[in-house]
Short mmCIF file of C-alpha atoms in Angstrom, two decimals:
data_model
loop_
_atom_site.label_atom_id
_atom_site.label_comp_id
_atom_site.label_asym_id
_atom_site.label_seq_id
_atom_site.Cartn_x
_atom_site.Cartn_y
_atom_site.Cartn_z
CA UNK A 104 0.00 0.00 0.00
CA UNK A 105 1.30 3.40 -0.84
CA UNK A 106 0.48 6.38 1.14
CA UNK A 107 0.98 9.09 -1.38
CA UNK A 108 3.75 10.50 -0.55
CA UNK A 109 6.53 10.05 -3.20
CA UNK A 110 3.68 11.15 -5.62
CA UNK A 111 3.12 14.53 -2.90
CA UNK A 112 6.19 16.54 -4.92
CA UNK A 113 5.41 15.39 -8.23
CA UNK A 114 2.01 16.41 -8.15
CA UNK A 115 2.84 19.61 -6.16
CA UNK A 116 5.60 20.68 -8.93
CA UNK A 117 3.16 19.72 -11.72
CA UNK A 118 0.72 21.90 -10.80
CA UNK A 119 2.74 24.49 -9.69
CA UNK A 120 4.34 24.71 -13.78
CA UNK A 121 0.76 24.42 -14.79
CA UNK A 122 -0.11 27.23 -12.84
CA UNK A 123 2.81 29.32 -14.29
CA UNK A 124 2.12 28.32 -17.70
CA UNK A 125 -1.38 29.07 -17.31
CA UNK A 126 -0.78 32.59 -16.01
CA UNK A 127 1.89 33.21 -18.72
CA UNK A 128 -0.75 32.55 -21.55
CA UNK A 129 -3.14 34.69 -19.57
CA UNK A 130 -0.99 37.46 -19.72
CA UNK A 131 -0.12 36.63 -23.32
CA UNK A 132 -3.36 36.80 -24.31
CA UNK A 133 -4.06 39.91 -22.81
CA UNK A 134 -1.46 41.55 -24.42
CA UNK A 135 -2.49 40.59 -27.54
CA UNK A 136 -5.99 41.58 -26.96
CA UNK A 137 -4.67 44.58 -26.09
CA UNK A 138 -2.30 45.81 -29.00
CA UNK A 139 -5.25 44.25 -31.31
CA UNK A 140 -7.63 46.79 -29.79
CA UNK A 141 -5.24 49.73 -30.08
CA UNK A 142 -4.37 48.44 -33.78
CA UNK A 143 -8.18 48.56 -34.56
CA UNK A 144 -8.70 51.95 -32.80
CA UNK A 145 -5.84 53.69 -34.56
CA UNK A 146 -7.59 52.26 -37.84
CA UNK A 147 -11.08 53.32 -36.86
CA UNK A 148 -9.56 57.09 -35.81
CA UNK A 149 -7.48 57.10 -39.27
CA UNK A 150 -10.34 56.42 -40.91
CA UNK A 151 -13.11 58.56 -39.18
CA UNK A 152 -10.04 61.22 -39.41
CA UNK A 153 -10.09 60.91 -43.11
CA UNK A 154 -14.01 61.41 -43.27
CA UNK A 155 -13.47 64.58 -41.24
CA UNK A 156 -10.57 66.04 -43.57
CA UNK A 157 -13.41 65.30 -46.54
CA UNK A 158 -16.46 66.62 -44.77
CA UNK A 159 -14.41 69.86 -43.98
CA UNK A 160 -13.10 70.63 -47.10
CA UNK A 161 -16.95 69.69 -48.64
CA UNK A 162 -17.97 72.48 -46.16
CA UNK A 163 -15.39 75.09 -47.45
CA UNK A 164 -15.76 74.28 -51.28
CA UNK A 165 -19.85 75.17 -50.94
CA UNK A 166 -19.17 77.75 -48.45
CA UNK A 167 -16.52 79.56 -50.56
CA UNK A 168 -18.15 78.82 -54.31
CA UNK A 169 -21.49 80.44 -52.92
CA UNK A 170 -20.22 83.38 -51.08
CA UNK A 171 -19.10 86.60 -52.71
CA UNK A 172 -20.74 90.14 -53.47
CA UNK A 173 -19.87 93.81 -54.70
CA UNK A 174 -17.89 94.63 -52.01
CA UNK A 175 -14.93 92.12 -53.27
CA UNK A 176 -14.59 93.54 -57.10
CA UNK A 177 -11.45 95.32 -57.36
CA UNK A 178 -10.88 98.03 -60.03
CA UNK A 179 -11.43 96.12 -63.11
CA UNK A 180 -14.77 94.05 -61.98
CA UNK A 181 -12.84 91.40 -61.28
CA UNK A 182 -13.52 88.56 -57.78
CA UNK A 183 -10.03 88.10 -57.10
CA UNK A 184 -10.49 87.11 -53.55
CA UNK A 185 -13.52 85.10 -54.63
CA UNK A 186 -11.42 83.33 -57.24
CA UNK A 187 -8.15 82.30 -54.98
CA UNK A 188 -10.41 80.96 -52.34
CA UNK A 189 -12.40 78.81 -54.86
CA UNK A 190 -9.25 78.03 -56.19
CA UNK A 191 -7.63 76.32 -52.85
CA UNK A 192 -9.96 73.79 -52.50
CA UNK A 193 -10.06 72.69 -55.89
CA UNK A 194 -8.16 70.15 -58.57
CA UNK A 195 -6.66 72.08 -61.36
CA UNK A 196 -8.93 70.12 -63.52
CA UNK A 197 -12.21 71.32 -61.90
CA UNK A 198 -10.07 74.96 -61.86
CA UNK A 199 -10.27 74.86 -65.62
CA UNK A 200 -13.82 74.26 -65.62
CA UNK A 201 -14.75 77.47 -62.92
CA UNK A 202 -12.39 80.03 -64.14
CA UNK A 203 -13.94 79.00 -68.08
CA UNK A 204 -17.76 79.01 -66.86
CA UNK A 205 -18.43 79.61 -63.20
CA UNK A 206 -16.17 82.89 -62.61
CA UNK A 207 -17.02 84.94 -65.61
CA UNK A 208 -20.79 84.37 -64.50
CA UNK A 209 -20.27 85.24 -60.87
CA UNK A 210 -18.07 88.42 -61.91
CA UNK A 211 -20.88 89.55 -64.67
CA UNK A 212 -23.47 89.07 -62.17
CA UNK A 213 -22.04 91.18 -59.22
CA UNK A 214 -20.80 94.11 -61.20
CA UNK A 215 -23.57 94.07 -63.45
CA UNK A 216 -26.42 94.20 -60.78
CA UNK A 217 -24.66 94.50 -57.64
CA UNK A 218 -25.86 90.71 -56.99
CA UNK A 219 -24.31 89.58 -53.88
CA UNK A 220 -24.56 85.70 -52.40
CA UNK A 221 -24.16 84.09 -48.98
CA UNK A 222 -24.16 80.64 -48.07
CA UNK A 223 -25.16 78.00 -44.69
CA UNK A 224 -24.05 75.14 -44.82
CA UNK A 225 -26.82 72.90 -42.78
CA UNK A 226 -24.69 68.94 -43.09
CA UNK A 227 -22.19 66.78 -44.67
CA UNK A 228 -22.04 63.54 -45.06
CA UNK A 229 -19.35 61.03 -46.33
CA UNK A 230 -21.37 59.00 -48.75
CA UNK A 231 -17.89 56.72 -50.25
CA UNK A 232 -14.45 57.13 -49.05
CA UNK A 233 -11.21 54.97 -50.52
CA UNK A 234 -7.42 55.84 -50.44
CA UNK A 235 -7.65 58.88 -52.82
CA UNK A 236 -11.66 59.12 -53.91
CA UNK A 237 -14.88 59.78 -51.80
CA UNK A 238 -18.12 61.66 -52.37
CA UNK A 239 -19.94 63.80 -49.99
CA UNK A 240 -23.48 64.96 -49.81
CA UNK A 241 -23.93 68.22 -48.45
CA UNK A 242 -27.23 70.17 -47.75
CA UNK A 243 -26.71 73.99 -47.48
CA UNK A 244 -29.25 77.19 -47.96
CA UNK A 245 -27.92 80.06 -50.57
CA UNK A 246 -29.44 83.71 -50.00
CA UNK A 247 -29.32 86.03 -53.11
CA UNK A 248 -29.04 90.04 -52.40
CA UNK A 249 -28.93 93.25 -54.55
CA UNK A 250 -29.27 96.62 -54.16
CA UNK A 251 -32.33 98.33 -52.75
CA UNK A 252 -33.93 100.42 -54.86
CA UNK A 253 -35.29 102.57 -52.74
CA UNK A 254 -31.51 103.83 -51.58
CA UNK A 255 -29.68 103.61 -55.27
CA UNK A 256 -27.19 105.76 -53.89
CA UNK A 257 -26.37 103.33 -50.88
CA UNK A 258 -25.33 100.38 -51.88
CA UNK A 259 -24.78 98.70 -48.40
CA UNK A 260 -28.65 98.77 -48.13
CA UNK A 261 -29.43 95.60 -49.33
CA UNK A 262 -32.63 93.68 -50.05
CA UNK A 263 -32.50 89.31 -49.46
CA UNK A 264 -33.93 86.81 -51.45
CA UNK A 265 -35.63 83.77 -50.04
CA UNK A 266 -33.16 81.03 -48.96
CA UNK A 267 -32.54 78.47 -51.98
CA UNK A 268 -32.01 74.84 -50.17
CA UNK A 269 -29.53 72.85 -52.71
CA UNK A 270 -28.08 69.19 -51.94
CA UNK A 271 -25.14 68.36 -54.21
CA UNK A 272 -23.36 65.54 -54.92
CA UNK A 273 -19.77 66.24 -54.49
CA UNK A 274 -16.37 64.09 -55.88
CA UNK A 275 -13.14 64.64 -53.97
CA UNK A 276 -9.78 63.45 -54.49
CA UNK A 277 -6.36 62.99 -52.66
CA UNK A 278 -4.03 65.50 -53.99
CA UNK A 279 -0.44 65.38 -51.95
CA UNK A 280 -1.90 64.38 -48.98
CA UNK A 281 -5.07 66.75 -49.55
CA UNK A 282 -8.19 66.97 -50.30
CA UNK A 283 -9.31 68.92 -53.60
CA UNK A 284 -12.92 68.60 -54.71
CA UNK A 285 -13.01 67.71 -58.37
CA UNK A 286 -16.68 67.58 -59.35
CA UNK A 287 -19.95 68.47 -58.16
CA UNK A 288 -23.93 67.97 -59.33
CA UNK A 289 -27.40 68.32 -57.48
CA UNK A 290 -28.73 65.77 -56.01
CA UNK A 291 -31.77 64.45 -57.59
CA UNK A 292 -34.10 61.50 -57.71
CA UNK A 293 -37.17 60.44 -55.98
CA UNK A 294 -35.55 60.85 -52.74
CA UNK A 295 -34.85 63.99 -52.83
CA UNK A 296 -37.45 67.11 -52.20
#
């Protein structure tokens, strides 16, 4: 009959190695749960930092395409303040397109008839996003102004126009690191009212 005791230390040592072990993996794993949750959150705050940088610069592109008036045309009826802040936020290509088309009608507008515009931008959303692509949808309200007629002579009197509500479609692309909006159209559809 044995009593147990040569098998005491054995038994003793075993479990104390397969308490070690167990607590090593433990720790393991925690570690690696850990870094795997920081990997994911610095992925998640990359990204959602990405679809900030494109919201904002969605934001300025409406903000600064739809805001100008009389008071900015310099000597020869010219926006040039209008046109370098359009032109920050765009790709050359789209540049081609405004300074062709959307300038001259802005600039003919304002010194023509003293039209002035303001813009509010109400949201922006990130509808697509990749590496150097996305698309935003953007609802903002554009107020028209011109010159009262009842004070010709004072052209800071003003008289407002009923708020236009526009959602656009717009394209963006990476440019060196930056955002440039290369394309925009209304939204339209069935969804849209």
């Amino acid at each position: 009959m044995t009593t147990g005791t040569e098998e005491t230390p054995r038994s003793a040592t075993f479990r104390l190695v397969l308490l070690v072990l167990l607590v090593v993996l433990l720790l393991a794993s925690a570690g690696v749960l850990a870094w795997l949750l920081t990997e994911r959150r610095g992925e998640a705050d990359d990204a959602q930092a990405e679809r900030d940088a494109v919201m904002s610069q969605t934001r300025q592109f409406v903000l600064r395409l739809n805001t100008y008036g009389p008071e900015q045309l310099d000597n020869q009826k010219h926006l040039p303040d209008y046109r370098d802040q359009v032109l920050e936020v765009i790709t050359p290509k789209f540049a081609a397109d405004f300074e062709k088309s959307g300038l001259p009608i802005a600039e003919q507008t304002v010194a023509q008839a003293g039209y002035g515009r303001s813009a509010e931008v109400f949201g922006v959303g990130v509808e697509s996003i990749d590496a150097d692509s996305a698309t935003a949808i953007v609802a903002a309200g554009l107020t028209g102004s011109y010159p009262d007629p009842k004070h010709p002579d004072d052209r800071s009197k003003r008289v407002a126009a009923d708020q236009d509500v526009l959602r656009w479609e717009v394209d963006l692309v990476k440019t060196d690191g930056h955002w440039l909006v290369d394309d925009y159209a209304p939204v339209t559809g069935e969804g849209s009212q």
